[in-house]
Coordinates of C-alpha atoms and ligand atoms in Angstrom, one line a residue:
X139 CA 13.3 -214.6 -42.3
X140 CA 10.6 -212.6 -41.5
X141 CA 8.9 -212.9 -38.3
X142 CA 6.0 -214.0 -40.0
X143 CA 7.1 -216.5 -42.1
X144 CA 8.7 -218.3 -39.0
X145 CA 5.5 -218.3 -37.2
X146 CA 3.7 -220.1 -40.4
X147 CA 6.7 -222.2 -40.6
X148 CA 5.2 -223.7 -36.8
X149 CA 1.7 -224.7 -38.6
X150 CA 1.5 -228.5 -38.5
X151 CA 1.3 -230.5 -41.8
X152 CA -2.1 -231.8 -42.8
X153 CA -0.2 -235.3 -42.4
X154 CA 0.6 -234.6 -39.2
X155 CA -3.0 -234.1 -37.9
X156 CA -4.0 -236.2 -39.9
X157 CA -1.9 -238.8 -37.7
X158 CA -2.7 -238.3 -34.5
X159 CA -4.2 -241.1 -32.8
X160 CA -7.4 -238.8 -31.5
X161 CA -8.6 -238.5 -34.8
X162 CA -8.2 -242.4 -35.8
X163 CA -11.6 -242.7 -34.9
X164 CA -13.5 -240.3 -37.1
X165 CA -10.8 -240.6 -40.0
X166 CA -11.2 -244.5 -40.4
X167 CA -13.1 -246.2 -43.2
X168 CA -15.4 -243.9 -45.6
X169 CA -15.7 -241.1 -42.9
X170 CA -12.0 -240.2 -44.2
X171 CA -12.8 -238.4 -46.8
X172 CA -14.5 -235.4 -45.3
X173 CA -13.1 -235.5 -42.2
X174 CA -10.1 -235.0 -44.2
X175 CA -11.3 -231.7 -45.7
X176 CA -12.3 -230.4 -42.8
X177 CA -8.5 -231.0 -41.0
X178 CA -7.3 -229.2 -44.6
X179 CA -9.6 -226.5 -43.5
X180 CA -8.9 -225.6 -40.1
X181 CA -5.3 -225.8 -40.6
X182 CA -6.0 -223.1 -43.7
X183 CA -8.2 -221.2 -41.3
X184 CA -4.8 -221.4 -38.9
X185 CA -2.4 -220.0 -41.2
X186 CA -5.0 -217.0 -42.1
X187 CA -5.2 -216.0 -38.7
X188 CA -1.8 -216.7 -38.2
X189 CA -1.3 -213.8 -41.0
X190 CA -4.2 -211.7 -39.2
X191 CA -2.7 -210.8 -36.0
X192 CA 0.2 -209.7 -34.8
X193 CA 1.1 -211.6 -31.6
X194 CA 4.1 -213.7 -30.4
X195 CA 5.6 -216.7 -31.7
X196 CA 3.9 -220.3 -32.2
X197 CA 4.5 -222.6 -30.9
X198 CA 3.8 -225.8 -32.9
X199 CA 3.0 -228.1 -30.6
X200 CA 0.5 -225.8 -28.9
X201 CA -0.8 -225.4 -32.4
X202 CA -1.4 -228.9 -32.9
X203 CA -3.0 -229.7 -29.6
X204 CA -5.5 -226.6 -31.1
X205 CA -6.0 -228.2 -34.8
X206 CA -6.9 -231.7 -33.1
X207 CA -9.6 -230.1 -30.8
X208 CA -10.4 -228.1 -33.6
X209 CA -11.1 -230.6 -35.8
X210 CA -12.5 -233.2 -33.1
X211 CA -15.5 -230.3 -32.2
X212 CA -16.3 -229.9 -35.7
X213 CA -16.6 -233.3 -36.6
X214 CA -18.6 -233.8 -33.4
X215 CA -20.7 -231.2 -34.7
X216 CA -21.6 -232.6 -37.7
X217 CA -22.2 -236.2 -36.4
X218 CA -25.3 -234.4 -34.4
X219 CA -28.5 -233.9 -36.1
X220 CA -27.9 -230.6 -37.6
X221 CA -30.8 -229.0 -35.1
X222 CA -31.5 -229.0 -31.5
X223 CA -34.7 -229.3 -29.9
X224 CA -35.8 -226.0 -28.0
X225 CA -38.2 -225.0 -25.3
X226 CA -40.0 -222.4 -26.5
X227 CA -40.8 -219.9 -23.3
X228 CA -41.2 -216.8 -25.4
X229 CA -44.7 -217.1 -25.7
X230 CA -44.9 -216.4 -29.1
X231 CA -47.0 -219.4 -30.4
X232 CA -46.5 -219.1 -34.2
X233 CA -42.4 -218.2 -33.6
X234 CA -40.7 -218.0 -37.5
X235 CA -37.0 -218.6 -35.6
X236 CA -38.4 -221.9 -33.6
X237 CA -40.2 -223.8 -36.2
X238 CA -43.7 -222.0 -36.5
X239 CA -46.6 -224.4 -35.7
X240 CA -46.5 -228.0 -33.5
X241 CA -47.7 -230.7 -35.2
X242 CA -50.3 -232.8 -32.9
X243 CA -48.6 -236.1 -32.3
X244 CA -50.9 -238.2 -34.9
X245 CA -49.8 -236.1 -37.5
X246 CA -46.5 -236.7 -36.7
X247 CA -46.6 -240.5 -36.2
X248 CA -48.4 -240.2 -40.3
X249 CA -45.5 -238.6 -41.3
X250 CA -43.4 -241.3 -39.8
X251 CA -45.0 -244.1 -41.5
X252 CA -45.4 -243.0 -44.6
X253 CA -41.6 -242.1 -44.5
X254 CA -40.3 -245.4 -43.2
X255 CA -42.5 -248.1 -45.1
X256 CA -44.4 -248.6 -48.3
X257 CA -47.6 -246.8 -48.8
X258 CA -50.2 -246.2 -51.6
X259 CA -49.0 -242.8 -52.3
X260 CA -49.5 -243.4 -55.5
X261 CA -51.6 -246.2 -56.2
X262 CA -55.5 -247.1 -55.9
X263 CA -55.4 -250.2 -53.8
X264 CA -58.7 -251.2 -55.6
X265 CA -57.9 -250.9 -59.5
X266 CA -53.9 -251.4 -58.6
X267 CA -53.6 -248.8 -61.4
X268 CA -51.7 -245.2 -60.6
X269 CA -53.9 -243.3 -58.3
X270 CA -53.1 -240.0 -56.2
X271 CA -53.3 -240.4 -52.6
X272 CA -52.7 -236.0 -52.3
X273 CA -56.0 -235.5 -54.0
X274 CA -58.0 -236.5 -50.4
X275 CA -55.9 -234.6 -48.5
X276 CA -56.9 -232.0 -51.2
X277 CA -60.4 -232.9 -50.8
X278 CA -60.2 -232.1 -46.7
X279 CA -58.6 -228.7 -47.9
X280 CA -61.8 -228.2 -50.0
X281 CA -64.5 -229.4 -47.8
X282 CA -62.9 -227.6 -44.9
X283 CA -62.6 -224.0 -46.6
X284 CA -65.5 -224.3 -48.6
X285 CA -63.6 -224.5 -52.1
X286 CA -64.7 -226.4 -55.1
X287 CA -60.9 -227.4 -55.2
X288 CA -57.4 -227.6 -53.9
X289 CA -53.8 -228.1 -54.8
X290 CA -51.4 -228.8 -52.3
X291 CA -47.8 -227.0 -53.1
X292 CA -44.7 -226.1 -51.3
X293 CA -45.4 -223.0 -49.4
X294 CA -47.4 -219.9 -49.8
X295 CA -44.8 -218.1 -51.1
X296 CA -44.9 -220.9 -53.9
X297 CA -49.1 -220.7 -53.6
X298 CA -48.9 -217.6 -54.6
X299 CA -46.5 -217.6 -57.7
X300 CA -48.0 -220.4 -59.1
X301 CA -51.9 -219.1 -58.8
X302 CA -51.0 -215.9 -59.8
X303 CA -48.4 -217.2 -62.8
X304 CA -51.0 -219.7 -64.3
X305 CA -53.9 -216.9 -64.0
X306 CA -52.1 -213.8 -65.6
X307 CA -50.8 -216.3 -67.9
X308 CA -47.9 -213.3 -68.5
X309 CA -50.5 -210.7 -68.4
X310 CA -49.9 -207.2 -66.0
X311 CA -50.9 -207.9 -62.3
X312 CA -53.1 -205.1 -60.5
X313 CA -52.1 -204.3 -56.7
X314 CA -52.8 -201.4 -53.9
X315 CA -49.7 -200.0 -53.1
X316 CA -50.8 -200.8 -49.5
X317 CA -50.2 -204.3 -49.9
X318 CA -46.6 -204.6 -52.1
X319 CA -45.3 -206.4 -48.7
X320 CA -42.2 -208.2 -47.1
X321 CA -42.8 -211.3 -45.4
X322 CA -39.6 -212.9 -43.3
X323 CA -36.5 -211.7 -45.0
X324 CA -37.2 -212.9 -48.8
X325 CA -40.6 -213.0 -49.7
X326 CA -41.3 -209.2 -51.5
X327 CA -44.5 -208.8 -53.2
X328 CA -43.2 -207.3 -56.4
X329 CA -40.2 -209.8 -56.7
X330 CA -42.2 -212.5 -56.4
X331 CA -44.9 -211.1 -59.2
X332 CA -41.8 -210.2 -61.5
X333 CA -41.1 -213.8 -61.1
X334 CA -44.2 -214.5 -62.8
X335 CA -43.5 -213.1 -65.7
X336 CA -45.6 -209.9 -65.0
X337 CA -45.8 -206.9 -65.0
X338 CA -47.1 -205.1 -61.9
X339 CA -49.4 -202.3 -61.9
X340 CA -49.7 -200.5 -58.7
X341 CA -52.4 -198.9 -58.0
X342 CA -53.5 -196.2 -55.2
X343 CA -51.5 -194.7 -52.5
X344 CA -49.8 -196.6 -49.3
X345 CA -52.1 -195.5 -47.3
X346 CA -55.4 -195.4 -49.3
X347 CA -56.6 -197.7 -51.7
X348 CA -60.0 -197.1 -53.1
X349 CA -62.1 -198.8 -55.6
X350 CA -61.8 -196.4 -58.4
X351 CA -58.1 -197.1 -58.2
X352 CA -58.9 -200.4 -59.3
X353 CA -61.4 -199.3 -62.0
X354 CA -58.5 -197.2 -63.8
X355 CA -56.2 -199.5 -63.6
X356 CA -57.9 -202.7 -65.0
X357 CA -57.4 -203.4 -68.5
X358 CA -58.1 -206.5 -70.4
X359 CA -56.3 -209.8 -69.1
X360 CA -55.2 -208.4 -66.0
X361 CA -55.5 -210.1 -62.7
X362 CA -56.4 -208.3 -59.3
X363 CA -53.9 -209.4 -56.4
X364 CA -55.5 -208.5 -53.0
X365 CA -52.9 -209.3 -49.7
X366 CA -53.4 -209.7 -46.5
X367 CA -51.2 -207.3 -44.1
X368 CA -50.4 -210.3 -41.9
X369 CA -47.5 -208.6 -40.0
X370 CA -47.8 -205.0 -39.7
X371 CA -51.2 -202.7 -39.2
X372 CA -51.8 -199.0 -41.2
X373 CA -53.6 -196.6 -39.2
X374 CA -54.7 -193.0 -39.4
X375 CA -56.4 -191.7 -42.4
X376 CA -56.2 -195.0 -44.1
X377 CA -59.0 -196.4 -46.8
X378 CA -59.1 -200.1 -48.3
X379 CA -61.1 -201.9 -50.7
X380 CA -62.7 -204.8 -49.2
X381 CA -62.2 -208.5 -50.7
X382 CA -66.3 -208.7 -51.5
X383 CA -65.9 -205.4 -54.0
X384 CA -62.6 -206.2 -55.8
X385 CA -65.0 -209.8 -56.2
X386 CA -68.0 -207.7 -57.7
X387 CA -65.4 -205.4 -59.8
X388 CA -63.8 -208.7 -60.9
X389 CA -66.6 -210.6 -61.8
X390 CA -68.3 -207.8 -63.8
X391 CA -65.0 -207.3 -65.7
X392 CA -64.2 -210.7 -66.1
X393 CA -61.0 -210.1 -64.6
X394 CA -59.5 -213.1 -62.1
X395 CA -58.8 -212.5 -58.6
X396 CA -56.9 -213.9 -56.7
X397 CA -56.2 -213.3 -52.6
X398 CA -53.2 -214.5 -50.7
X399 CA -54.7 -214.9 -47.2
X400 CA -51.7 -215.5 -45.5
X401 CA -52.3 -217.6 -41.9
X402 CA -55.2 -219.5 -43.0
X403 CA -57.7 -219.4 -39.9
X404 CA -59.9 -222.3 -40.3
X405 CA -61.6 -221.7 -36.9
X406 CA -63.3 -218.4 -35.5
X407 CA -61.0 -215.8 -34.0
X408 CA -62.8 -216.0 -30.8
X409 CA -62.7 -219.1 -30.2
X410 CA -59.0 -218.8 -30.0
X411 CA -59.2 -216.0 -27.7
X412 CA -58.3 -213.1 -30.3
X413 CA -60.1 -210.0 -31.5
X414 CA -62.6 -210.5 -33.9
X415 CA -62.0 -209.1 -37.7
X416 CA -59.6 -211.5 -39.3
X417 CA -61.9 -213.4 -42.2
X418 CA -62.0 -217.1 -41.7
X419 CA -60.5 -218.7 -44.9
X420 CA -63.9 -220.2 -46.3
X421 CA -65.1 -216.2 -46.3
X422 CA -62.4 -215.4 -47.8
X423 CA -63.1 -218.4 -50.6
X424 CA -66.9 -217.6 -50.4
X425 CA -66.7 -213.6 -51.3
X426 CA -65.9 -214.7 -54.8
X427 CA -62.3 -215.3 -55.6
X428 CA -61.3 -216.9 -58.1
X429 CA -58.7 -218.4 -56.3
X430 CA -57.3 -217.8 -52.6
X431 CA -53.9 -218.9 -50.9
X432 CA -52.5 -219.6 -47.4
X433 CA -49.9 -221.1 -45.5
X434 CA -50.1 -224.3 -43.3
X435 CA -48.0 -223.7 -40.6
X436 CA -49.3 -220.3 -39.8
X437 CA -53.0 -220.2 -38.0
X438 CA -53.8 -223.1 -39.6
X439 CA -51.5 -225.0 -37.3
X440 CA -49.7 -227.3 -39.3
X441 CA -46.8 -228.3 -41.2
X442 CA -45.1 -225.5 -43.8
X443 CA -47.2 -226.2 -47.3
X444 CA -49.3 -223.8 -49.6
X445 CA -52.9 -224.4 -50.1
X446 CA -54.4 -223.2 -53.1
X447 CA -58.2 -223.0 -52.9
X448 CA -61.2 -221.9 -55.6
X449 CA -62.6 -222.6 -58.7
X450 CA -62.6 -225.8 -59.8
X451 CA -61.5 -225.4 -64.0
X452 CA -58.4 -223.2 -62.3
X453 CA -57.2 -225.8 -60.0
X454 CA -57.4 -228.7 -62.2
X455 CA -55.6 -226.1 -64.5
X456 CA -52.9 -225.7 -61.7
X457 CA -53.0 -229.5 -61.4
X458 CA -51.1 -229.3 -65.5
X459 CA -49.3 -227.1 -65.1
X460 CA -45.9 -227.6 -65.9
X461 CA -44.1 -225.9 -63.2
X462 CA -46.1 -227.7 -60.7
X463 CA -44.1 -230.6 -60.3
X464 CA -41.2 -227.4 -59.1
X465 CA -43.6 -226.9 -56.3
X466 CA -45.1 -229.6 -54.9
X467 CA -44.8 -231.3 -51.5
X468 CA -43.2 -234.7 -50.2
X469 CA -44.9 -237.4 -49.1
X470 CA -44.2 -237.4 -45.4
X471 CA -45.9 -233.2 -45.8
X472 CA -48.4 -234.7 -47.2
X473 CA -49.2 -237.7 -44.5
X474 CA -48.6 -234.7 -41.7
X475 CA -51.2 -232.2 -43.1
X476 CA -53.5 -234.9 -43.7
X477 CA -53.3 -235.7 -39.9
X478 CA -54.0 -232.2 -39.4
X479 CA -56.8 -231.6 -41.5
X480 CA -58.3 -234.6 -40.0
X481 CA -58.3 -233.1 -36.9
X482 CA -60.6 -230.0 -38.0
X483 CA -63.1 -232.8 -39.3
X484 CA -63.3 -234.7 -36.0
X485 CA -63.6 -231.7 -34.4
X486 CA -66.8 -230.6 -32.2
X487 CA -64.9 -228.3 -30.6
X488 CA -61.5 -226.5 -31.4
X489 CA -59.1 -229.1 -33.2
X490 CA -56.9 -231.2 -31.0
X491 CA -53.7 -229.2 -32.4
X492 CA -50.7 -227.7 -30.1
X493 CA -50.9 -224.2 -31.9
X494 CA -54.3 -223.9 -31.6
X495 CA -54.4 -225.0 -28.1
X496 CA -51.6 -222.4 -27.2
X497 CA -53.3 -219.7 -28.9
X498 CA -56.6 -220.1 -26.9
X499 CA -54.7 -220.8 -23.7
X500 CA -56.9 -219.9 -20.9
X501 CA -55.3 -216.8 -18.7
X502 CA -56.7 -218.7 -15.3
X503 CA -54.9 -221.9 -16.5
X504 CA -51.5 -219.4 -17.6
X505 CA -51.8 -218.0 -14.2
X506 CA -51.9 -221.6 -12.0
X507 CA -49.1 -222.9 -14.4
X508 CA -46.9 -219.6 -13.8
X509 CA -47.1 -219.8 -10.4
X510 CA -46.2 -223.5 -10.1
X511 CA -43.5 -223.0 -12.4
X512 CA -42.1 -219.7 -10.0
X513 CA -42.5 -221.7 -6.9
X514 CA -40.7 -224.7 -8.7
X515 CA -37.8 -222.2 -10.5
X516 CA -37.6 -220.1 -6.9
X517 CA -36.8 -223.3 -4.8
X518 CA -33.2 -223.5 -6.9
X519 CA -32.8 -220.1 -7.5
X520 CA -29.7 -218.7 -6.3
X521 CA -30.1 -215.7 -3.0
X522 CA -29.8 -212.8 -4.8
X523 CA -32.4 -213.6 -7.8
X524 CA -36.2 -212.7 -7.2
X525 CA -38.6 -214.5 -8.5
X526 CA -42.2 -213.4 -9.5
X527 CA -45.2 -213.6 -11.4
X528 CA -46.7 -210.6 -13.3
X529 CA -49.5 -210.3 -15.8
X530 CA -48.0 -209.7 -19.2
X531 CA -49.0 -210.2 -23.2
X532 CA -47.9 -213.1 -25.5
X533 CA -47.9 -212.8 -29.1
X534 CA -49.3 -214.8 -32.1
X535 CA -46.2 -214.8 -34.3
X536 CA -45.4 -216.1 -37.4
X537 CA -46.9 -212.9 -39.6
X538 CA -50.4 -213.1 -38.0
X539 CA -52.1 -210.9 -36.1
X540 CA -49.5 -208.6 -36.3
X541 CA -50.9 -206.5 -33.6
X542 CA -53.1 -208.6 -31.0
X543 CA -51.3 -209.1 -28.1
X544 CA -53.0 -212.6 -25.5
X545 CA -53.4 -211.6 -21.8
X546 CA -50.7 -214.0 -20.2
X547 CA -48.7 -214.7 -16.9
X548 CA -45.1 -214.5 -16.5
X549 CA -42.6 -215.7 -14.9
X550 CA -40.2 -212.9 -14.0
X551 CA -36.8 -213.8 -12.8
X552 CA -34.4 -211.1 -11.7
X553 CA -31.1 -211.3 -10.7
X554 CA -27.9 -209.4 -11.2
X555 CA -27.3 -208.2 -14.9
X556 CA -24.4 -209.9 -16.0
X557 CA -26.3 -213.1 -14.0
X558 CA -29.3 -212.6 -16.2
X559 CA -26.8 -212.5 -19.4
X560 CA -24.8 -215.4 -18.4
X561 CA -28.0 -217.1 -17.7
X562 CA -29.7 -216.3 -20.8
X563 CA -26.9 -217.9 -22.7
X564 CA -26.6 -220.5 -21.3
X565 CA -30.0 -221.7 -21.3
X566 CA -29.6 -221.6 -25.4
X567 CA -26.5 -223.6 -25.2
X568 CA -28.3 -226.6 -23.8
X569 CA -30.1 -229.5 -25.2
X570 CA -32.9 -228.9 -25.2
X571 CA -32.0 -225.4 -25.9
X572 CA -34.3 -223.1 -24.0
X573 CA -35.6 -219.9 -25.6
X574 CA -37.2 -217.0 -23.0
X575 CA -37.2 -213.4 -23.4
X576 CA -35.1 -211.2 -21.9
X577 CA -36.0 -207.4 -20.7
X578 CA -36.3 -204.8 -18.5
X579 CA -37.5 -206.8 -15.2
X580 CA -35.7 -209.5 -16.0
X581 CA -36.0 -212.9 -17.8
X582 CA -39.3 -213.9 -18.8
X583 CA -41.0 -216.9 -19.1
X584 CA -44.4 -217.4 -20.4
X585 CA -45.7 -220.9 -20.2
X586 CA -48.4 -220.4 -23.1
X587 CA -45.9 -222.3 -25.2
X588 CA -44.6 -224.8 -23.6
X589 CA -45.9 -228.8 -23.4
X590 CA -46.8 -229.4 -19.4
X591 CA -44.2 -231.9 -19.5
X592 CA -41.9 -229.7 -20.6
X593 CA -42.0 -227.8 -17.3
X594 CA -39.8 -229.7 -15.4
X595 CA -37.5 -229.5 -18.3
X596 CA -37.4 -226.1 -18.2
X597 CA -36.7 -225.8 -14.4
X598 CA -33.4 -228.2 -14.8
X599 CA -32.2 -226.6 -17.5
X600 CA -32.0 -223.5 -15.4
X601 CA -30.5 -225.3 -12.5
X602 CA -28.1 -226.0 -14.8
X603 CA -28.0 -222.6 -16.0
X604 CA -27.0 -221.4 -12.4
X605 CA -24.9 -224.0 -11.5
X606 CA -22.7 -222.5 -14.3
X607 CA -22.6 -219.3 -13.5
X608 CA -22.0 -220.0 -10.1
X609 CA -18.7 -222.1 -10.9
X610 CA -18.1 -219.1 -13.3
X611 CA -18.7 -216.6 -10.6
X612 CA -16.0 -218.7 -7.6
X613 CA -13.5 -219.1 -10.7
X614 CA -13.8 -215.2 -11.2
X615 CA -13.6 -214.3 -7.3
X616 CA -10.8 -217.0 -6.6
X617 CA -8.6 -215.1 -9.6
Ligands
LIG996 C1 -46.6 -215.8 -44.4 C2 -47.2 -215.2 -45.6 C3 -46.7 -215.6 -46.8 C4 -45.6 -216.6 -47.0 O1 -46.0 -217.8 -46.6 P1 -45.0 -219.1 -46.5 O2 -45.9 -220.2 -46.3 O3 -44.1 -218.8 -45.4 O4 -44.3 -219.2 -47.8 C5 -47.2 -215.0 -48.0 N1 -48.1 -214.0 -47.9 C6 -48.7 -213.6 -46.7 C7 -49.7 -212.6 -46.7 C8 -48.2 -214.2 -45.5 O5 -48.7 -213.8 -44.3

C-alpha cells in the first residue's frame, strides 16, 4: 500500500465526527442539517490536502481533534452576524471597503420601524385604498434638487441603466471617450450601456472632447450620456464640453440627455470644507437635462439607492416601466433615505448627517481631538513606540473628489516594524475591528472619522493590540 493511501486510510469517518460529543450541541435539532455539510466538507478539504503535501504519517486521532476544531470555528463563524463592526481611523469619510456613508441615527431608528412593525407602505391611511408611501420620499428628492420628479431605484449603477434604457428606447447612445469609466470593480461605462440594448457611439478623443464631436455624431433618436469623472482627474492639454452646451445641442436637436452625476452634492462644496467646482445636483438638474442620476450613499450621505431626477413625462414613464420593479428599493431603504432627506429640509445649516459632518470636520477641532487621543494612546504604549501628532490630509472617498485631499491631524505611532505589522493585524482581528493606515512613519490615525465615543474604543482596542504582541514577543524570546 502506498504511502499515501495509508495516510488517507487515517481520515476519520464523517460518522465519527459526526459523534463526538463537542459537536452535540450545534448538530442537535434542525441545525443538523448544515452543520452536517459542513463536517462532510472539512473532512473532504482533509483528504485533499492530505493528497497535496508530502509530509509524514497521520495520525488519526490528531486528525480528529483537527476536524472537530475545524468544524466547531466554522460553525462559530456562521452563528455570528456575517459582518463586524469597524472603527474607521483611515480618515477616508466616504470608504467603499467600510460601508460608504453613516446614516444619522433617526434614519436609522426609521429603518428599524418600518422593518419590524406594520406600516402604510403601501396604503393611504385616509381612503384605505393602495397608496405609495415612496412617492414623498420621492417628492423630498424633487424639492431638494430642484426636479419636477423622482424615482427612487436600487443604485446608481441601476439609475443609470434604467434612465438611459427607457430614453434610447434601443436607440445608439452618444459618449466622450473621456468619460467611458470604471467605477469600483464592476461598473464599466460601455458594459453597462450594452446592457441597454444600445449601441454606443463614442465620440472625441480621451483627452479632448469638444462640441463638434457631439454635433457629428448625433443622428436621430440618439441620446447624449454626459459622466461625471468622480474618481480620477485628466490634466494637461485636456478640452470638455460643459453640461449647459450638450443641454443647448440637445434641446435644439431634440435629442434627450441624460447626466450621471455620480455623489450627489446636495450642499455647497464649501460648506463642507472642499474646493469649489463640483456642480451641486439641482445645477446639474437646472442646466437642462432631461434627466440626471446619483447615488445616495456617496456625498449625499445616505444609504446605497439611485435617484433619478428630471422631467416630469420621463419619470412617470420610468415609474411603468417594466423593468422597474428589477430595480427598485426595500422598504426599510426607503424609511432610511427618507430620514435623510428630512434632514436637508430641517436644515438651516449643514444637515445633521455623520458624513457630512466628517467631511467639513474643522482642522482646530481634528487637532484638539488628535492630541487627546495621542496623549490617551501614549499613556499605554509600550517603551520603544513614539507617539506623535503631525499635520496630514484625509480623503473624501467613495469615487468623489477624486483628487481633494482635507487638511487633517494625525496620530502617528511608531514602533518597531514587525511591532507595527503585528499591531496592524491585530487591530482588524478585533470586534470592533479597527481600520488605520499604515505607512512610512508609522501607523496612522486620523480621527475625522471616527464617533467621539468611539475614541476610547479605539484606545482599548490597541491596548489589546499590544498586550498581544507583547505575549507574542516573551513567547518568541523564551523559545
Ligand atoms: C459611484 C458612481 C456610480 C455608481 O454608483 P452606485 O450607487 O455605487 O451604483 C456611477 N457613476 C458614477 C459617475 C459614480 O461616481
Amino acid at each position: 500500500m502506498s504511502d499515501l493511501q495509508s495516510r488517507l486510510r487515517e481520515i476519520p469517518q464523517v460518522s465519527a465526527v459526526l459523534e463526538d460529543a463537542r459537536l452535540a450541541d450545534l448538530l442537535a435539532g434542525r441545525r443538523r442539517g448544515w452543520a452536517g455539510r459542513i463536517v462532510q466538507d472539512e473532512v473532504d478539504r482533509l483528504r485533499s490536502r492530505l493528497r497535496e503535501d508530502a509530509g509524514g504519517p497521520a495520525d488519526r486521532a490528531a486528525l480528529h481533534e483537527q476536524l472537530v476544531a475545524a468544524v466547531r470555528e466554522r460553525c462559530g463563524r456562521l452563528l455570528r452576524p456575517a459582518w463586524t463592526r469597524v472603527l474607521n481611523a483611515t480618515g477616508v469619510v466616504i470608504h467603499t471597503n467600510l460601508g460608504r456613508a453613516n446614516l444619522p441615527a433617526g434614519a436609522a431608528d426609521a429603518a428599524r420601524t418600518v422593518a419590524t412593525r406594520y406600516s402604510d407602505l403601501e396604503m393611504d391611511l385616509v381612503s384605505g385604498q393602495r397608496g405609495h408611501r415612496g412617492r414623498l420620499v420621492e417628492q423630498k428628492a424633487a424639492l431638494l434638487a430642484g426636479a419636477a420628479d423622482a424615482l427612487v431605484v436600487n443604485n446608481n449603477a441601476a439609475a443609470l441603466w434604467l434612465a438611459v434604457r427607457y430614453l434610447a428606447k434601443g436607440g445608439p447612445v452618444v459618449l466622450s471617450r473621456g468619460e467611458v469609466v470604471a467605477i469600483g470593480g464592476s461598473f464599466r461605462l460601455h458594459e453597462i450601456i450594452a446592457e441597454t440594448g444600445s449601441a454606443l457611439i463614442e465620440v472625441g478623443t480621451t483627452n479632448r472632447t469638444t462640441l463638434a464631436d457631439y454635433e457629428r455624431a448625433l443622428v436621430p433618436g440618439a441620446v447624449v450620456l454626459k459622466v461625471h469623472r468622480s474618481n480620477f482627474a485628466l490634466e494637461g492639454f485636456t478640452a470638455e464640453t460643459s453640461l449647459a452646451d450638450l443641454a443647448a445641442l440637445c434641446a435644439r436637436t431634440g435629442c434627450p440627455l441624460v447626466y450621471d452625476a455620480g455623489s450627489g452634492l446636495l450642499v455647497s462644496p464649501t460648506d463642507l470644507r472642499l474646493p469649489a467646482g463640483e456642480s451641486l445636483l439641482a445645477e446639474d438638474v437646472a442646466t437642462g437635462c432631461d434627466l440626471v442620476t446619483c447615488s445616495g450613499d456617496k456625498l449625499l450621505g445616505g444609504c446605497q439607492a439611485g435617484l433619478i431626477l428630471g422631467r416630469a413625462d420621463h419619470v412617470a414613464g420610468l415609474r411603468e416601466h417594466p423593468l422597474r420593479r428589477a430595480v427598485r428599493v426595500d422598504k426599510m431603504t426607503l424609511a432610511a433615505l427618507d430620514g435623510v432627506l428630512t434632514a436637508y429640509l430641517e436644515a438651516t445649516g449643514l444637515p445633521a448627517l455623520p458624513a457630512l459632518a466628517a467631511l467639513a470636520a474643522d482642522p482646530a477641532v481634528l487637532q484638539e481631538r488628535a492630541e487627546r487621543l495621542a496623549v490617551a494612546l501614549a499613556a499605554n504604549a509600550p517603551q520603544e513606540w513614539l507617539v506623535s501628532v503631525v499635520a496630514d490630509v484625509s480623503s473624501v472617498g467613495g469615487g468623489s473628489y477624486a483628487t481633494a485631499g482635507m487638511e487633517t491631524r494625525l496620530v502617528v505611532l511608531d514602533g518597531p516594524r514587525a511591532g507595527l505589522e503585528a499591531c496592524h493585524q491585530h487591530l482588524r482581528r478585533q470586534d470592533p475591528a479597527v481600520v488605520v493606515r499604515l505607512n512610512q512613519s508609522g501607523l496612522a490615525v486620523d480621527p475625522r472619522t471616527l464617533a467621539a465615543d468611539e475614541e476610547t474604543l479605539l484606545v482599548d482596542a490597541f491596548v489589546c493590540a499590544w498586550s498581544a504582541a507583547a505575549t507574542k514577543a516573551k513567547v518568541v524570546t523564551r523559545g
